[in-house]
Amino acid sequence: MNNEIPEIALKKNAWLASQVDVAYPAKESLLGRDVYQANLAKKSYQLLPSNQAPSDIEEIHKVDFHKLTVLFSLNQASVYESEFDKTHILEFLSQIILSDEHQLYIGTSGPDVVASAIVTVEGDDVLISDIVNQAGQGTIGFAQQLASLLGSSITSNTKLWVES
């Protein structure tokens, strides 16, 4: 584990926080951003270990339209304990404007969304963050499965970070 926050994580966090930098943000979205940012203090970063087996999520989908953004947000909100936090995280994350640099993914098992994460790519750095895996498998395993999906984007020079 690493308590130092890599630059790529700072950029991802700034991008997410900027999602509510609009003329008339909803109060609930602002509260959701505050909940999200308060939870960042609990996060740590490490290079993705290569000795971890990938999880066995049936299908992984890149989020590329609003309905999938909502499904991503619902899965993310499910790990928060209080209803207040769940409600406001859902509102905050449902407003995400999709970006090529910060891609959202969901994992499904049958009709159910069981995993989600954000993949941020910048130069030779890749960050897999905001990992939720409800399929009874670890978050690192889902990160490994996402890394496999990225395939040719990852070279021997790539630093593959994971947030936990």
PDB file of C-alpha atoms in Angstrom:
ATOM      1  CA  MET A   1       0.000   0.000   0.000  1.00  0.00           C
ATOM      2  CA  ASN A   2       1.124   3.502  -0.702  1.00  0.00           C
ATOM      3  CA  ASN A   3      -0.052   6.588   1.157  1.00  0.00           C
ATOM      4  CA  GLU A   4       1.382   8.848  -1.540  1.00  0.00           C
ATOM      5  CA  ILE A   5      -1.265   9.894  -4.038  1.00  0.00           C
ATOM      6  CA  PRO A   6      -0.057   9.512  -7.633  1.00  0.00           C
ATOM      7  CA  GLU A   7      -0.549  12.485  -9.959  1.00  0.00           C
ATOM      8  CA  ILE A   8      -2.996  10.506 -12.103  1.00  0.00           C
ATOM      9  CA  ALA A   9      -5.257  10.010  -9.058  1.00  0.00           C
ATOM     10  CA  LEU A  10      -5.195  13.724  -8.273  1.00  0.00           C
ATOM     11  CA  LYS A  11      -6.271  14.439 -11.855  1.00  0.00           C
ATOM     12  CA  LYS A  12      -9.094  11.882 -11.690  1.00  0.00           C
ATOM     13  CA  ASN A  13     -10.312  13.354  -8.396  1.00  0.00           C
ATOM     14  CA  ALA A  14     -10.208  16.898  -9.818  1.00  0.00           C
ATOM     15  CA  TRP A  15     -12.135  15.735 -12.908  1.00  0.00           C
ATOM     16  CA  LEU A  16     -14.844  14.149 -10.771  1.00  0.00           C
ATOM     17  CA  ALA A  17     -15.113  17.197  -8.515  1.00  0.00           C
ATOM     18  CA  SER A  18     -15.455  19.422 -11.597  1.00  0.00           C
ATOM     19  CA  GLN A  19     -18.602  17.567 -12.668  1.00  0.00           C
ATOM     20  CA  VAL A  20     -20.647  19.924 -10.506  1.00  0.00           C
ATOM     21  CA  ASP A  21     -18.862  23.089 -11.680  1.00  0.00           C
ATOM     22  CA  VAL A  22     -21.899  24.264 -13.620  1.00  0.00           C
ATOM     23  CA  ALA A  23     -24.083  27.351 -13.485  1.00  0.00           C
ATOM     24  CA  TYR A  24     -26.811  25.841 -11.303  1.00  0.00           C
ATOM     25  CA  PRO A  25     -25.645  22.614  -9.658  1.00  0.00           C
ATOM     26  CA  ALA A  26     -28.231  20.628  -7.735  1.00  0.00           C
ATOM     27  CA  LYS A  27     -27.787  20.811  -3.979  1.00  0.00           C
ATOM     28  CA  GLU A  28     -27.864  16.997  -3.852  1.00  0.00           C
ATOM     29  CA  SER A  29     -25.011  16.774  -6.369  1.00  0.00           C
ATOM     30  CA  LEU A  30     -22.899  19.171  -4.318  1.00  0.00           C
ATOM     31  CA  LEU A  31     -23.575  17.126  -1.184  1.00  0.00           C
ATOM     32  CA  GLY A  32     -22.649  13.972  -3.102  1.00  0.00           C
ATOM     33  CA  ARG A  33     -19.357  15.533  -4.171  1.00  0.00           C
ATOM     34  CA  ASP A  34     -18.667  16.389  -0.528  1.00  0.00           C
ATOM     35  CA  VAL A  35     -19.397  12.799   0.553  1.00  0.00           C
ATOM     36  CA  TYR A  36     -17.141  11.483  -2.226  1.00  0.00           C
ATOM     37  CA  GLN A  37     -14.294  13.824  -1.315  1.00  0.00           C
ATOM     38  CA  ALA A  38     -14.582  12.979   2.393  1.00  0.00           C
ATOM     39  CA  ASN A  39     -14.117   9.297   1.515  1.00  0.00           C
ATOM     40  CA  LEU A  40     -10.943   9.997  -0.487  1.00  0.00           C
ATOM     41  CA  ALA A  41      -8.977  10.182   2.777  1.00  0.00           C
ATOM     42  CA  LYS A  42      -9.603   6.432   3.222  1.00  0.00           C
ATOM     43  CA  LYS A  43      -8.115   5.550  -0.175  1.00  0.00           C
ATOM     44  CA  SER A  44      -4.650   4.191  -0.829  1.00  0.00           C
ATOM     45  CA  TYR A  45      -2.758   3.533  -4.056  1.00  0.00           C
ATOM     46  CA  GLN A  46      -0.448   0.786  -5.195  1.00  0.00           C
ATOM     47  CA  LEU A  47       0.848  -0.671  -8.409  1.00  0.00           C
ATOM     48  CA  LEU A  48      -1.408  -3.506  -9.526  1.00  0.00           C
ATOM     49  CA  PRO A  49       0.097  -6.795  -8.337  1.00  0.00           C
ATOM     50  CA  SER A  50       0.640  -9.272 -11.152  1.00  0.00           C
ATOM     51  CA  ASN A  51       0.186 -12.353  -8.969  1.00  0.00           C
ATOM     52  CA  GLN A  52      -3.556 -11.804  -8.413  1.00  0.00           C
ATOM     53  CA  ALA A  53      -5.974 -13.861 -10.477  1.00  0.00           C
ATOM     54  CA  PRO A  54      -8.540 -11.825 -12.406  1.00  0.00           C
ATOM     55  CA  SER A  55     -12.123 -11.930 -11.200  1.00  0.00           C
ATOM     56  CA  ASP A  56     -14.681 -13.853 -13.179  1.00  0.00           C
ATOM     57  CA  ILE A  57     -17.247 -11.186 -14.041  1.00  0.00           C
ATOM     58  CA  GLU A  58     -19.372 -12.477 -16.946  1.00  0.00           C
ATOM     59  CA  GLU A  59     -19.340  -9.288 -19.021  1.00  0.00           C
ATOM     60  CA  ILE A  60     -17.676  -5.897 -18.763  1.00  0.00           C
ATOM     61  CA  HIS A  61     -19.213  -2.910 -20.519  1.00  0.00           C
ATOM     62  CA  LYS A  62     -17.715   0.501 -21.165  1.00  0.00           C
ATOM     63  CA  VAL A  63     -20.227   3.114 -20.061  1.00  0.00           C
ATOM     64  CA  ASP A  64     -21.105   5.080 -23.177  1.00  0.00           C
ATOM     65  CA  PHE A  65     -24.615   6.406 -22.612  1.00  0.00           C
ATOM     66  CA  HIS A  66     -26.684   7.808 -19.759  1.00  0.00           C
ATOM     67  CA  LYS A  67     -28.553   4.650 -18.732  1.00  0.00           C
ATOM     68  CA  LEU A  68     -25.221   2.891 -18.153  1.00  0.00           C
ATOM     69  CA  THR A  69     -24.024   5.946 -16.198  1.00  0.00           C
ATOM     70  CA  VAL A  70     -27.018   5.520 -13.893  1.00  0.00           C
ATOM     71  CA  LEU A  71     -26.279   1.784 -13.494  1.00  0.00           C
ATOM     72  CA  PHE A  72     -22.642   2.663 -12.707  1.00  0.00           C
ATOM     73  CA  SER A  73     -23.841   5.208 -10.129  1.00  0.00           C
ATOM     74  CA  LEU A  74     -26.259   2.764  -8.495  1.00  0.00           C
ATOM     75  CA  ASN A  75     -23.485   0.189  -8.128  1.00  0.00           C
ATOM     76  CA  GLN A  76     -21.099   2.781  -6.693  1.00  0.00           C
ATOM     77  CA  ALA A  77     -23.707   4.089  -4.242  1.00  0.00           C
ATOM     78  CA  SER A  78     -24.475   0.576  -2.995  1.00  0.00           C
ATOM     79  CA  VAL A  79     -21.259   0.422  -0.943  1.00  0.00           C
ATOM     80  CA  TYR A  80     -22.054   3.496   1.142  1.00  0.00           C
ATOM     81  CA  GLU A  81     -23.575   2.756   4.537  1.00  0.00           C
ATOM     82  CA  SER A  82     -25.988   5.611   5.207  1.00  0.00           C
ATOM     83  CA  GLU A  83     -29.022   6.382   3.087  1.00  0.00           C
ATOM     84  CA  PHE A  84     -27.929  10.033   3.050  1.00  0.00           C
ATOM     85  CA  ASP A  85     -24.581   9.096   1.508  1.00  0.00           C
ATOM     86  CA  LYS A  86     -26.139   6.627  -0.959  1.00  0.00           C
ATOM     87  CA  THR A  87     -28.706   9.153  -2.162  1.00  0.00           C
ATOM     88  CA  HIS A  88     -26.230  11.960  -2.660  1.00  0.00           C
ATOM     89  CA  ILE A  89     -23.474   9.838  -4.226  1.00  0.00           C
ATOM     90  CA  LEU A  90     -26.073   8.528  -6.673  1.00  0.00           C
ATOM     91  CA  GLU A  91     -27.079  12.088  -7.578  1.00  0.00           C
ATOM     92  CA  PHE A  92     -23.448  13.229  -7.912  1.00  0.00           C
ATOM     93  CA  LEU A  93     -22.230  10.314 -10.031  1.00  0.00           C
ATOM     94  CA  SER A  94     -25.334  10.235 -12.241  1.00  0.00           C
ATOM     95  CA  GLN A  95     -24.327  13.673 -13.543  1.00  0.00           C
ATOM     96  CA  ILE A  96     -20.950  12.520 -14.888  1.00  0.00           C
ATOM     97  CA  ILE A  97     -20.135  13.800 -18.346  1.00  0.00           C
ATOM     98  CA  LEU A  98     -18.330  10.979 -20.127  1.00  0.00           C
ATOM     99  CA  SER A  99     -14.670  11.530 -20.989  1.00  0.00           C
ATOM    100  CA  ASP A 100     -12.057   9.690 -23.045  1.00  0.00           C
ATOM    101  CA  GLU A 101      -9.452  10.190 -20.300  1.00  0.00           C
ATOM    102  CA  HIS A 102     -11.678   8.856 -17.506  1.00  0.00           C
ATOM    103  CA  GLN A 103     -13.720   5.890 -18.669  1.00  0.00           C
ATOM    104  CA  LEU A 104     -16.429   4.231 -16.621  1.00  0.00           C
ATOM    105  CA  TYR A 105     -16.953   0.471 -16.673  1.00  0.00           C
ATOM    106  CA  ILE A 106     -19.582  -1.840 -15.262  1.00  0.00           C
ATOM    107  CA  GLY A 107     -19.429  -5.592 -14.832  1.00  0.00           C
ATOM    108  CA  THR A 108     -22.550  -7.708 -15.120  1.00  0.00           C
ATOM    109  CA  SER A 109     -23.598 -11.169 -14.083  1.00  0.00           C
ATOM    110  CA  GLY A 110     -26.760 -12.005 -15.960  1.00  0.00           C
ATOM    111  CA  PRO A 111     -28.978  -8.924 -15.807  1.00  0.00           C
ATOM    112  CA  ASP A 112     -27.336  -7.564 -12.635  1.00  0.00           C
ATOM    113  CA  VAL A 113     -24.577  -4.973 -12.343  1.00  0.00           C
ATOM    114  CA  VAL A 114     -22.122  -6.511  -9.878  1.00  0.00           C
ATOM    115  CA  ALA A 115     -19.005  -4.391 -10.382  1.00  0.00           C
ATOM    116  CA  SER A 116     -17.891  -0.949 -11.507  1.00  0.00           C
ATOM    117  CA  ALA A 117     -14.744   1.144 -11.763  1.00  0.00           C
ATOM    118  CA  ILE A 118     -13.184   4.184 -13.388  1.00  0.00           C
ATOM    119  CA  VAL A 119     -10.162   3.741 -15.670  1.00  0.00           C
ATOM    120  CA  THR A 120      -8.019   6.839 -16.135  1.00  0.00           C
ATOM    121  CA  VAL A 121      -5.278   6.856 -18.760  1.00  0.00           C
ATOM    122  CA  GLU A 122      -2.620   9.529 -19.052  1.00  0.00           C
ATOM    123  CA  GLY A 123       0.607   8.899 -20.916  1.00  0.00           C
ATOM    124  CA  ASP A 124       2.270   5.803 -19.484  1.00  0.00           C
ATOM    125  CA  ASP A 125       0.075   5.843 -16.364  1.00  0.00           C
ATOM    126  CA  VAL A 126      -3.189   3.962 -15.930  1.00  0.00           C
ATOM    127  CA  LEU A 127      -5.322   4.194 -12.793  1.00  0.00           C
ATOM    128  CA  ILE A 128      -8.131   1.775 -11.998  1.00  0.00           C
ATOM    129  CA  SER A 129     -10.135   3.423  -9.243  1.00  0.00           C
ATOM    130  CA  ASP A 130     -13.483   3.547  -7.500  1.00  0.00           C
ATOM    131  CA  ILE A 131     -13.614  -0.239  -7.706  1.00  0.00           C
ATOM    132  CA  VAL A 132     -16.782  -1.928  -6.501  1.00  0.00           C
ATOM    133  CA  ASN A 133     -17.051  -5.698  -6.849  1.00  0.00           C
ATOM    134  CA  GLN A 134     -20.122  -7.354  -5.374  1.00  0.00           C
ATOM    135  CA  ALA A 135     -19.568 -10.656  -7.157  1.00  0.00           C
ATOM    136  CA  GLY A 136     -17.961 -12.182  -4.071  1.00  0.00           C
ATOM    137  CA  GLN A 137     -14.487 -11.481  -5.415  1.00  0.00           C
ATOM    138  CA  GLY A 138     -11.877  -8.917  -4.483  1.00  0.00           C
ATOM    139  CA  THR A 139     -11.466  -5.488  -5.981  1.00  0.00           C
ATOM    140  CA  ILE A 140      -7.926  -6.312  -7.141  1.00  0.00           C
ATOM    141  CA  GLY A 141      -9.316  -9.236  -9.159  1.00  0.00           C
ATOM    142  CA  PHE A 142     -11.738  -6.902 -10.950  1.00  0.00           C
ATOM    143  CA  ALA A 143      -8.855  -4.486 -11.585  1.00  0.00           C
ATOM    144  CA  GLN A 144      -6.891  -7.393 -13.125  1.00  0.00           C
ATOM    145  CA  GLN A 145      -9.853  -8.264 -15.342  1.00  0.00           C
ATOM    146  CA  LEU A 146     -10.129  -4.631 -16.482  1.00  0.00           C
ATOM    147  CA  ALA A 147      -6.375  -4.502 -17.136  1.00  0.00           C
ATOM    148  CA  SER A 148      -6.713  -7.591 -19.343  1.00  0.00           C
ATOM    149  CA  LEU A 149      -9.538  -5.874 -21.214  1.00  0.00           C
ATOM    150  CA  LEU A 150      -7.331  -2.827 -21.862  1.00  0.00           C
ATOM    151  CA  GLY A 151      -4.808  -5.125 -23.548  1.00  0.00           C
ATOM    152  CA  SER A 152      -2.750  -3.162 -26.058  1.00  0.00           C
ATOM    153  CA  SER A 153      -3.101   0.067 -24.048  1.00  0.00           C
ATOM    154  CA  ILE A 154      -0.754  -1.458 -21.485  1.00  0.00           C
ATOM    155  CA  THR A 155       2.916  -1.768 -22.406  1.00  0.00           C
ATOM    156  CA  SER A 156       6.021  -2.690 -20.431  1.00  0.00           C
ATOM    157  CA  ASN A 157       6.441   1.036 -19.647  1.00  0.00           C
ATOM    158  CA  THR A 158       2.931   1.414 -18.224  1.00  0.00           C
ATOM    159  CA  LYS A 159       2.534   2.101 -14.524  1.00  0.00           C
ATOM    160  CA  LEU A 160      -0.745   0.415 -13.651  1.00  0.00           C
ATOM    161  CA  TRP A 161      -2.092   1.940 -10.436  1.00  0.00           C
ATOM    162  CA  VAL A 162      -4.999   0.632  -8.425  1.00  0.00           C
ATOM    163  CA  GLU A 163      -6.963   2.543  -5.812  1.00  0.00           C
ATOM    164  CA  SER A 164      -8.243   0.633  -2.808  1.00  0.00           C
TER     165      SER A 164
END
